[in-house]
Short mmCIF file of C-alpha atoms in Angstrom, two decimals:
data_model
loop_
_atom_site.label_atom_id
_atom_site.label_comp_id
_atom_site.label_asym_id
_atom_site.label_seq_id
_atom_site.Cartn_x
_atom_site.Cartn_y
_atom_site.Cartn_z
CA MET A 2 119.76 81.86 98.28
CA THR A 3 122.38 80.75 100.88
CA GLU A 4 121.38 77.37 102.35
CA THR A 5 120.31 77.66 106.01
CA SER A 6 118.71 75.20 108.45
CA PRO A 7 115.04 75.53 108.59
CA ASN A 8 113.81 77.54 111.52
CA PRO A 9 109.95 77.17 111.66
CA LYS A 10 110.03 79.09 115.06
CA PHE A 11 111.80 82.08 113.76
CA THR A 12 110.71 85.31 115.63
CA PRO A 13 111.36 88.66 114.30
CA PRO A 14 113.63 90.89 116.27
CA MET A 15 112.22 93.90 118.12
CA VAL A 16 113.12 97.07 116.35
CA GLU A 17 115.27 99.17 118.65
CA SER A 18 117.33 102.30 118.45
CA ASN A 19 120.48 100.43 118.60
CA VAL A 20 119.65 98.09 115.51
CA ASP A 21 122.86 97.37 113.64
CA GLN A 22 121.81 98.79 110.35
CA GLN A 23 125.23 98.00 108.74
CA ALA A 24 125.05 94.17 109.67
CA LEU A 25 121.35 94.02 108.28
CA THR A 26 122.60 95.86 105.03
CA GLY A 27 125.43 93.40 104.64
CA GLN A 28 123.16 90.31 105.03
CA LEU A 29 120.94 91.64 102.43
CA ARG A 30 123.88 92.48 100.08
CA ARG A 31 125.28 88.95 100.46
CA LYS A 32 121.83 87.38 100.55
CA GLU A 33 122.61 85.45 103.73
CA GLY A 34 119.91 83.39 105.45
CA SER A 35 116.34 82.65 104.44
CA TRP A 36 114.20 84.93 102.50
CA VAL A 37 111.96 85.34 105.64
CA GLU A 38 115.02 86.97 107.24
CA TRP A 39 115.60 89.15 104.32
CA GLY A 40 112.05 90.40 104.57
CA GLN A 41 112.38 91.12 108.28
CA ALA A 42 115.68 92.89 107.65
CA CYS A 43 114.10 95.13 104.89
CA ALA A 44 111.18 96.02 107.26
CA THR A 45 113.72 96.81 110.14
CA LEU A 46 115.64 99.09 107.88
CA GLN A 47 112.58 100.94 106.71
CA LYS A 48 111.47 101.35 110.41
CA CYS A 49 114.87 102.80 110.98
CA GLY A 50 114.16 105.55 108.45
CA LYS A 51 115.60 104.13 105.28
CA ASN A 52 113.31 104.29 102.22
CA SER A 53 113.11 101.61 99.53
CA GLY A 54 115.30 103.49 97.24
CA GLU A 55 118.23 103.76 99.70
CA ILE A 56 117.87 100.07 100.51
CA PHE A 57 118.07 99.22 96.86
CA GLU A 58 121.26 101.23 96.37
CA ASP A 59 122.91 99.65 99.53
CA THR A 60 121.68 96.14 98.87
CA GLY A 61 120.64 95.51 95.32
CA PHE A 62 116.98 94.62 96.54
CA GLU A 63 114.63 96.34 94.27
CA PRO A 64 111.71 98.21 95.82
CA VAL A 65 109.26 95.59 94.40
CA GLN A 66 111.26 92.79 95.77
CA GLN A 67 111.45 94.54 99.08
CA ASN A 68 107.62 94.83 99.22
CA GLN A 69 107.29 91.16 98.37
CA VAL A 70 109.57 89.64 101.00
CA ILE A 71 108.29 91.98 103.64
CA VAL A 72 104.70 91.14 103.09
CA ALA A 73 105.41 87.42 102.52
CA SER A 74 107.54 87.26 105.71
CA GLN A 75 104.64 88.82 107.68
CA VAL A 76 102.47 86.11 106.17
CA TYR A 77 104.78 83.49 107.12
CA GLN A 78 105.03 84.76 110.74
CA SER A 79 101.25 84.67 111.13
CA MET A 80 101.23 81.06 109.77
CA VAL A 81 103.82 80.12 112.39
CA LYS A 82 101.53 81.45 115.02
CA GLY A 83 98.73 79.38 113.71
CA GLU A 84 98.44 75.46 113.54
CA THR A 85 100.91 75.12 110.54
CA SER A 86 102.64 71.89 110.19
CA GLU A 87 106.37 71.63 110.45
CA LYS A 88 106.53 70.43 106.95
CA VAL A 89 104.69 73.50 105.55
CA ARG A 90 106.78 75.78 107.69
CA SER A 91 110.15 74.20 106.70
CA HIS A 92 109.14 74.25 103.09
CA PHE A 93 108.22 78.01 102.91
CA TRP A 94 111.12 78.88 105.09
CA GLN A 95 113.45 78.03 102.21
CA LYS A 96 111.42 79.28 99.31
CA GLY A 97 107.99 80.49 98.24
CA SER A 98 107.95 84.30 99.00
CA ASP A 99 106.06 84.95 95.71
CA ILE A 100 103.41 82.37 96.77
CA LEU A 101 103.01 83.64 100.24
CA TYR A 102 102.61 87.22 99.06
CA GLU A 103 99.38 86.04 97.34
CA LEU A 104 98.07 84.88 100.63
CA ARG A 105 98.26 88.41 102.13
CA ILE A 106 94.36 88.85 101.54
CA LEU A 107 93.64 85.99 103.89
CA THR A 108 93.04 85.70 107.51
CA GLN A 109 95.56 83.56 109.67
CA PRO A 110 93.41 80.25 109.55
CA LEU A 111 92.82 80.72 105.79
CA ARG A 112 96.61 81.32 105.19
CA VAL A 113 97.37 78.11 107.04
CA ALA A 114 94.90 76.06 105.04
CA ALA A 115 95.88 77.64 101.70
CA ALA A 116 99.79 76.94 102.42
CA ALA A 117 98.99 73.50 103.11
CA LEU A 118 96.94 73.01 100.00
CA ILE A 119 99.42 74.73 97.82
CA LEU A 120 102.20 72.46 99.07
CA GLU A 121 100.07 69.32 98.75
CA TYR A 122 99.31 70.14 94.89
CA ASN A 123 102.65 71.99 94.26
CA LEU A 124 101.11 74.97 92.94
CA ASP A 125 102.87 78.10 91.59
CA ALA A 126 102.28 81.71 92.37
CA ASP A 127 99.65 82.17 89.69
CA GLU A 128 97.68 79.20 91.05
CA ALA A 129 98.18 80.53 94.60
CA ARG A 130 96.41 83.62 93.60
CA ASN A 131 93.35 81.74 92.57
CA ILE A 132 93.52 79.69 95.70
CA ALA A 133 93.61 82.79 97.77
CA ARG A 134 90.66 84.42 95.92
CA ALA A 135 88.62 81.15 96.14
CA LEU A 136 89.07 80.91 99.98
CA LYS A 137 88.50 84.54 100.52
CA ASP A 138 85.22 84.46 98.42
CA PHE A 139 83.87 81.39 100.17
CA SER A 140 84.66 82.65 103.66
CA LEU A 141 82.63 85.78 103.04
CA LEU A 142 79.72 84.04 101.51
CA ARG A 143 79.68 80.89 103.73
CA GLY A 144 76.33 79.14 104.02
CA ILE A 145 75.09 80.40 100.68
CA GLU A 146 76.10 77.29 98.73
CA SER A 147 74.99 73.89 99.97
CA GLY A 148 77.00 70.70 99.76
CA PHE A 149 80.47 72.35 100.11
CA SER A 150 82.17 72.06 103.52
CA THR A 151 84.65 74.59 104.94
CA ASP A 152 87.60 72.32 104.14
CA ALA A 153 90.13 74.22 102.09
CA GLY A 154 89.70 71.83 99.05
CA ASP A 155 85.84 72.13 99.00
CA MET A 156 86.19 75.89 99.28
CA VAL A 157 88.37 75.97 96.13
CA ALA A 158 86.07 73.51 94.42
CA TYR A 159 83.10 75.85 95.04
CA TYR A 160 85.02 78.52 93.40
CA PHE A 161 85.58 76.50 90.05
CA ALA A 162 81.97 75.24 90.27
CA LYS A 163 80.69 78.78 90.43
CA LEU A 164 82.90 79.77 87.44
CA ALA A 165 81.74 76.83 85.64
CA ARG A 166 78.11 77.67 86.07
CA GLN A 167 78.81 81.06 84.33
CA GLN A 168 80.58 79.50 81.46
CA LYS A 169 78.71 78.82 78.22
CA ASP A 170 81.52 77.28 76.27
CA ILE A 171 81.24 73.50 76.91
CA GLN A 172 84.98 72.88 76.70
CA GLU A 173 85.83 75.74 79.30
CA ARG A 174 83.14 74.62 81.47
CA SER A 175 84.44 71.00 81.55
CA ARG A 176 87.91 72.27 82.14
CA LEU A 177 86.76 74.30 85.16
CA ILE A 178 84.72 71.35 86.56
CA ALA A 179 87.86 69.34 86.38
CA LYS A 180 89.86 71.72 88.33
CA GLY A 181 87.16 71.59 90.99
CA LEU A 182 87.24 67.91 91.05
CA LYS A 183 90.94 67.94 91.60
CA PHE A 184 90.66 69.89 94.92
CA VAL A 185 87.24 68.56 96.13
CA LYS A 186 87.40 66.64 99.42
CA SER A 187 83.89 65.91 100.50
CA ALA A 188 81.39 63.34 98.87
CA ALA A 189 78.57 66.08 98.86
CA ALA A 190 80.87 68.58 97.07
CA ARG A 191 81.93 66.05 94.60
CA SER A 192 78.36 65.18 93.78
CA GLU A 193 77.55 68.93 93.27
CA LEU A 194 80.41 69.23 90.70
CA GLU A 195 79.45 65.99 89.00
CA GLN A 196 75.97 67.19 88.45
CA LEU A 197 77.33 70.14 86.59
CA LEU A 198 78.64 67.71 83.84
CA THR A 199 75.01 66.95 82.76
CA ASP A 200 73.28 70.22 83.91
CA PHE A 201 74.28 72.81 81.36
CA THR A 202 72.25 75.66 82.86
CA VAL A 203 74.18 78.95 82.60
CA SER A 204 73.85 81.25 85.62
CA SER A 205 74.20 85.09 84.89
CA LEU A 206 77.73 86.31 85.18
CA LYS A 207 77.92 88.98 87.77
CA THR A 208 81.11 91.24 87.55
CA ALA A 209 82.49 93.52 90.27
CA PRO A 210 81.72 97.14 89.56
CA ARG A 211 84.51 99.60 88.97
CA LEU A 212 85.95 101.14 92.18
CA PRO A 213 85.14 104.94 92.32
CA VAL A 214 88.59 106.01 91.92
CA TYR A 215 89.81 109.61 91.74
CA ARG A 216 93.24 111.26 91.50
CA LEU A 217 94.20 114.78 92.43
CA GLU A 218 95.40 116.20 89.22
CA GLU A 219 95.58 120.06 89.74
CA SER A 220 97.79 121.87 92.23
CA GLU A 221 94.96 123.99 93.35
CA GLU A 222 93.24 120.78 94.65
CA LEU A 223 95.94 120.22 97.07
CA PRO A 224 94.87 121.01 100.57
CA CYS A 225 96.56 123.41 103.02
CA ILE A 226 95.63 122.40 106.58
CA MET A 227 96.09 124.60 109.51
CA PRO A 228 95.26 123.79 113.20
CA VAL A 229 92.13 125.65 114.58
CA VAL A 230 92.93 127.39 117.90
CA GLY A 231 89.21 128.14 118.59
CA ARG A 232 86.74 130.72 118.45
CA LEU A 233 87.15 134.36 119.87
CA PRO A 234 87.44 135.48 122.60
CA LEU A 235 90.92 133.61 123.02
CA ASN A 236 93.84 134.21 125.22
CA ARG A 237 97.65 133.53 125.01
CA GLU A 238 97.31 130.23 126.55
CA ASP A 239 94.89 129.09 123.97
CA LEU A 240 97.29 129.97 121.18
CA GLN A 241 100.20 128.29 122.75
CA ALA A 242 98.15 125.18 123.28
CA VAL A 243 98.11 124.53 119.66
CA PRO A 244 100.84 121.99 118.76
CA LEU A 245 103.19 122.12 115.80
CA CYS A 246 101.71 120.53 112.86
CA GLU A 247 103.72 119.15 109.90
CA ALA A 248 101.90 117.91 106.58
CA ILE A 249 102.46 114.33 105.89
CA GLU A 250 102.57 113.62 102.05
CA PRO A 251 101.18 112.72 99.70
CA PHE A 252 97.80 113.82 100.96
CA GLY A 253 98.75 116.63 103.30
CA MET A 254 97.55 114.85 106.38
CA ILE A 255 98.01 116.59 109.71
CA LYS A 256 98.91 114.61 112.82
CA PHE A 257 98.91 116.33 116.31
CA THR A 258 99.42 115.59 119.93
CA GLY A 259 96.09 114.31 121.38
CA SER A 260 93.47 112.03 119.99
CA GLY A 261 93.01 111.80 116.21
CA ALA A 262 94.15 113.32 112.99
CA SER A 263 92.51 115.31 110.04
CA LEU A 264 92.68 115.06 106.36
CA ALA A 265 91.24 117.82 104.12
CA LEU A 266 89.70 116.70 100.65
CA PRO A 267 88.11 118.74 97.87
CA GLY A 268 84.33 119.32 98.32
CA TRP A 269 83.42 116.99 95.56
CA GLN A 270 79.52 116.15 95.41
CA VAL A 271 80.28 112.52 96.49
CA VAL A 272 81.87 113.73 99.63
CA ARG A 273 79.39 116.30 100.39
CA ASN A 274 76.57 113.88 100.12
CA SER A 275 77.95 111.54 102.66
CA GLU A 276 76.15 111.74 105.95
CA ASP A 277 78.93 110.36 108.17
CA PRO A 278 82.25 110.14 106.17
CA VAL A 279 85.54 108.83 107.63
CA VAL A 280 88.83 108.14 106.07
CA ILE A 281 91.03 105.01 105.94
CA LEU A 282 94.52 104.98 104.49
CA CYS A 283 95.63 101.63 102.84
CA PRO A 284 98.10 100.28 100.18
CA SER A 285 96.41 100.03 96.55
CA ASP A 286 97.31 96.20 96.59
CA GLN A 287 94.92 95.73 99.50
CA LEU A 288 91.82 97.02 97.64
CA PRO A 289 89.29 94.27 96.58
CA THR A 290 89.91 95.20 92.79
CA PRO A 291 93.50 95.94 91.37
CA LEU A 292 93.93 99.49 90.26
CA PRO A 293 95.33 100.03 86.71
CA GLY A 294 99.23 99.87 86.76
CA CYS A 295 101.59 97.81 88.65
CA GLN A 296 103.09 100.26 91.12
CA VAL A 297 101.80 100.04 94.51
CA GLU A 298 100.81 103.33 96.31
CA GLU A 299 99.00 104.61 99.28
CA VAL A 300 95.43 105.52 98.55
CA VAL A 301 92.56 106.99 100.68
CA ALA A 302 89.41 105.34 101.04
CA VAL A 303 86.35 107.50 102.05
CA ILE A 304 83.75 105.62 103.98
CA ASP A 305 80.12 106.73 104.59
CA ARG A 306 79.36 104.95 107.96
CA ALA A 307 75.61 105.99 107.70
CA ALA A 308 75.23 103.98 104.48
CA ARG A 309 74.93 100.49 105.62
CA THR A 310 72.20 99.05 103.17
CA TRP A 311 73.57 96.46 100.77
CA GLN A 312 73.84 97.52 97.10
CA ALA A 313 75.18 95.26 94.27
CA ASP A 314 76.97 98.16 92.59
CA SER A 315 78.95 99.40 95.68
CA TYR A 316 81.78 98.19 97.87
CA PHE A 317 81.36 98.06 101.57
CA LEU A 318 83.63 98.07 104.76
CA VAL A 319 83.22 94.87 106.82
CA GLU A 320 84.95 93.20 109.77
CA VAL A 321 86.66 89.99 109.12
CA GLU A 322 88.45 88.18 111.95
CA GLY A 323 88.60 91.53 113.95
CA GLN A 324 90.02 93.44 110.98
CA LEU A 325 88.42 95.93 108.76
CA GLU A 326 88.49 95.18 104.88
CA LEU A 327 86.80 96.64 101.84
CA GLN A 328 84.73 94.05 99.86
CA TRP A 329 82.22 93.76 97.15
CA PHE A 330 79.30 91.23 97.67
CA GLU A 331 77.24 90.02 94.65
CA GLU A 332 74.59 88.92 97.12
CA LYS A 333 73.53 90.46 100.54
CA PRO A 334 76.13 88.95 103.11
CA GLU A 335 75.46 87.65 106.49
CA ALA A 336 78.16 89.85 108.10
CA PRO A 337 76.97 93.31 109.07
CA LEU A 338 78.02 96.28 106.76
CA LEU A 339 79.89 98.94 108.45
CA GLY A 340 79.86 101.65 105.71
CA ARG A 341 79.76 102.17 101.98
CA VAL A 342 82.87 103.17 99.94
CA VAL A 343 82.21 106.68 98.74
CA LEU A 344 85.46 107.00 96.71
CA ILE A 345 89.12 105.87 96.36
CA LEU A 346 91.52 108.75 96.20
CA ARG A 347 94.92 108.28 94.53
CA PRO A 348 97.70 110.98 95.16
CA LYS A 349 98.52 113.58 92.79
CA ARG A 350 101.25 112.65 90.24
CA ILE A 351 104.22 115.08 90.63
CA VAL A 352 106.96 114.74 87.96
CA ASP A 353 109.45 116.74 89.79
CA GLU A 354 108.73 117.87 93.41
CA ASN A 355 111.67 120.29 93.33
CA GLN A 356 110.15 122.29 90.66
CA MET A 357 107.27 123.04 93.00
CA THR A 358 109.33 125.53 94.92
CA ASP A 359 110.83 127.28 91.83
CA ILE A 360 108.08 129.84 90.67
CA TRP A 361 109.98 130.60 87.53
CA GLN A 362 110.01 126.92 86.52
CA VAL A 363 106.32 126.38 87.25
CA GLU A 364 105.33 129.64 85.39
CA GLU A 365 107.42 128.68 82.55
#
């Protein structure tokens, strides 16, 4: 990385039609500036129409690396807008994209707290992942556990205390308690942890259920969507009023002028049984439980807005700091449930899309 002066107040440029794509490509190829600027440059090039493969060919930045610096730079920007100290801003301006990438699941205040804690204890990306998970879990279940404050250190200590209670092996239990004591801040929380050194009661281990994941496998399942003009009788003006619709892959989504868009799915029973289903598109790495495989892909989450009664074997849509998120709750949460996850749909795997248009190749 080329040495640069820390710029904690860095503001990403607005994407305009006259963006100098050649200059951004050269900056990435030569790795000039901070990784935060690399992330913004990759994001800008993508908004200008370049896909990750083209950017890789022009700059040497692999798609996985592009995704990491883009997401991490967004996390950095949200931290800058928060009450992040100059020391934390300056540190992560120079390095730590892999660490900030792990904080993507957190809200802005929790990102600020997590970054400060990570820098204080000089943690790596794997440890940062645990910190993010700990803060996320505690923020969703706040008030359930007495003795632990909302200080980031106490929130992480609660996470390790919870894991320790579920551990039968004495050595592993002691290791988890020691980790909690490393981060704990308040005297009350420290007392809760120290009691576990003599209280060997094991709480039942509750594991998150499997996500209801489906994938389109047959070509016949791929939808063909056409706009509806209306019901007869109709006139010419009605026909002309229908806008041109183009399918957006990989799910064949149709966008049109006006309000809203539609997405056709096969009539599976879980879909038919939903009373008020809606669709949300999201990257697979933003799901509460990772999907098999390391490649990030766009998935469809079908939510039944009428199903708002908590169940331990289901995932739910909730609002956290003004944003919608999918979460699993081992106990009934205080936050209102906005709907139950009916299914997660992954796109159909197509080995060679060009063969889809060659009938002789498909039939052969």
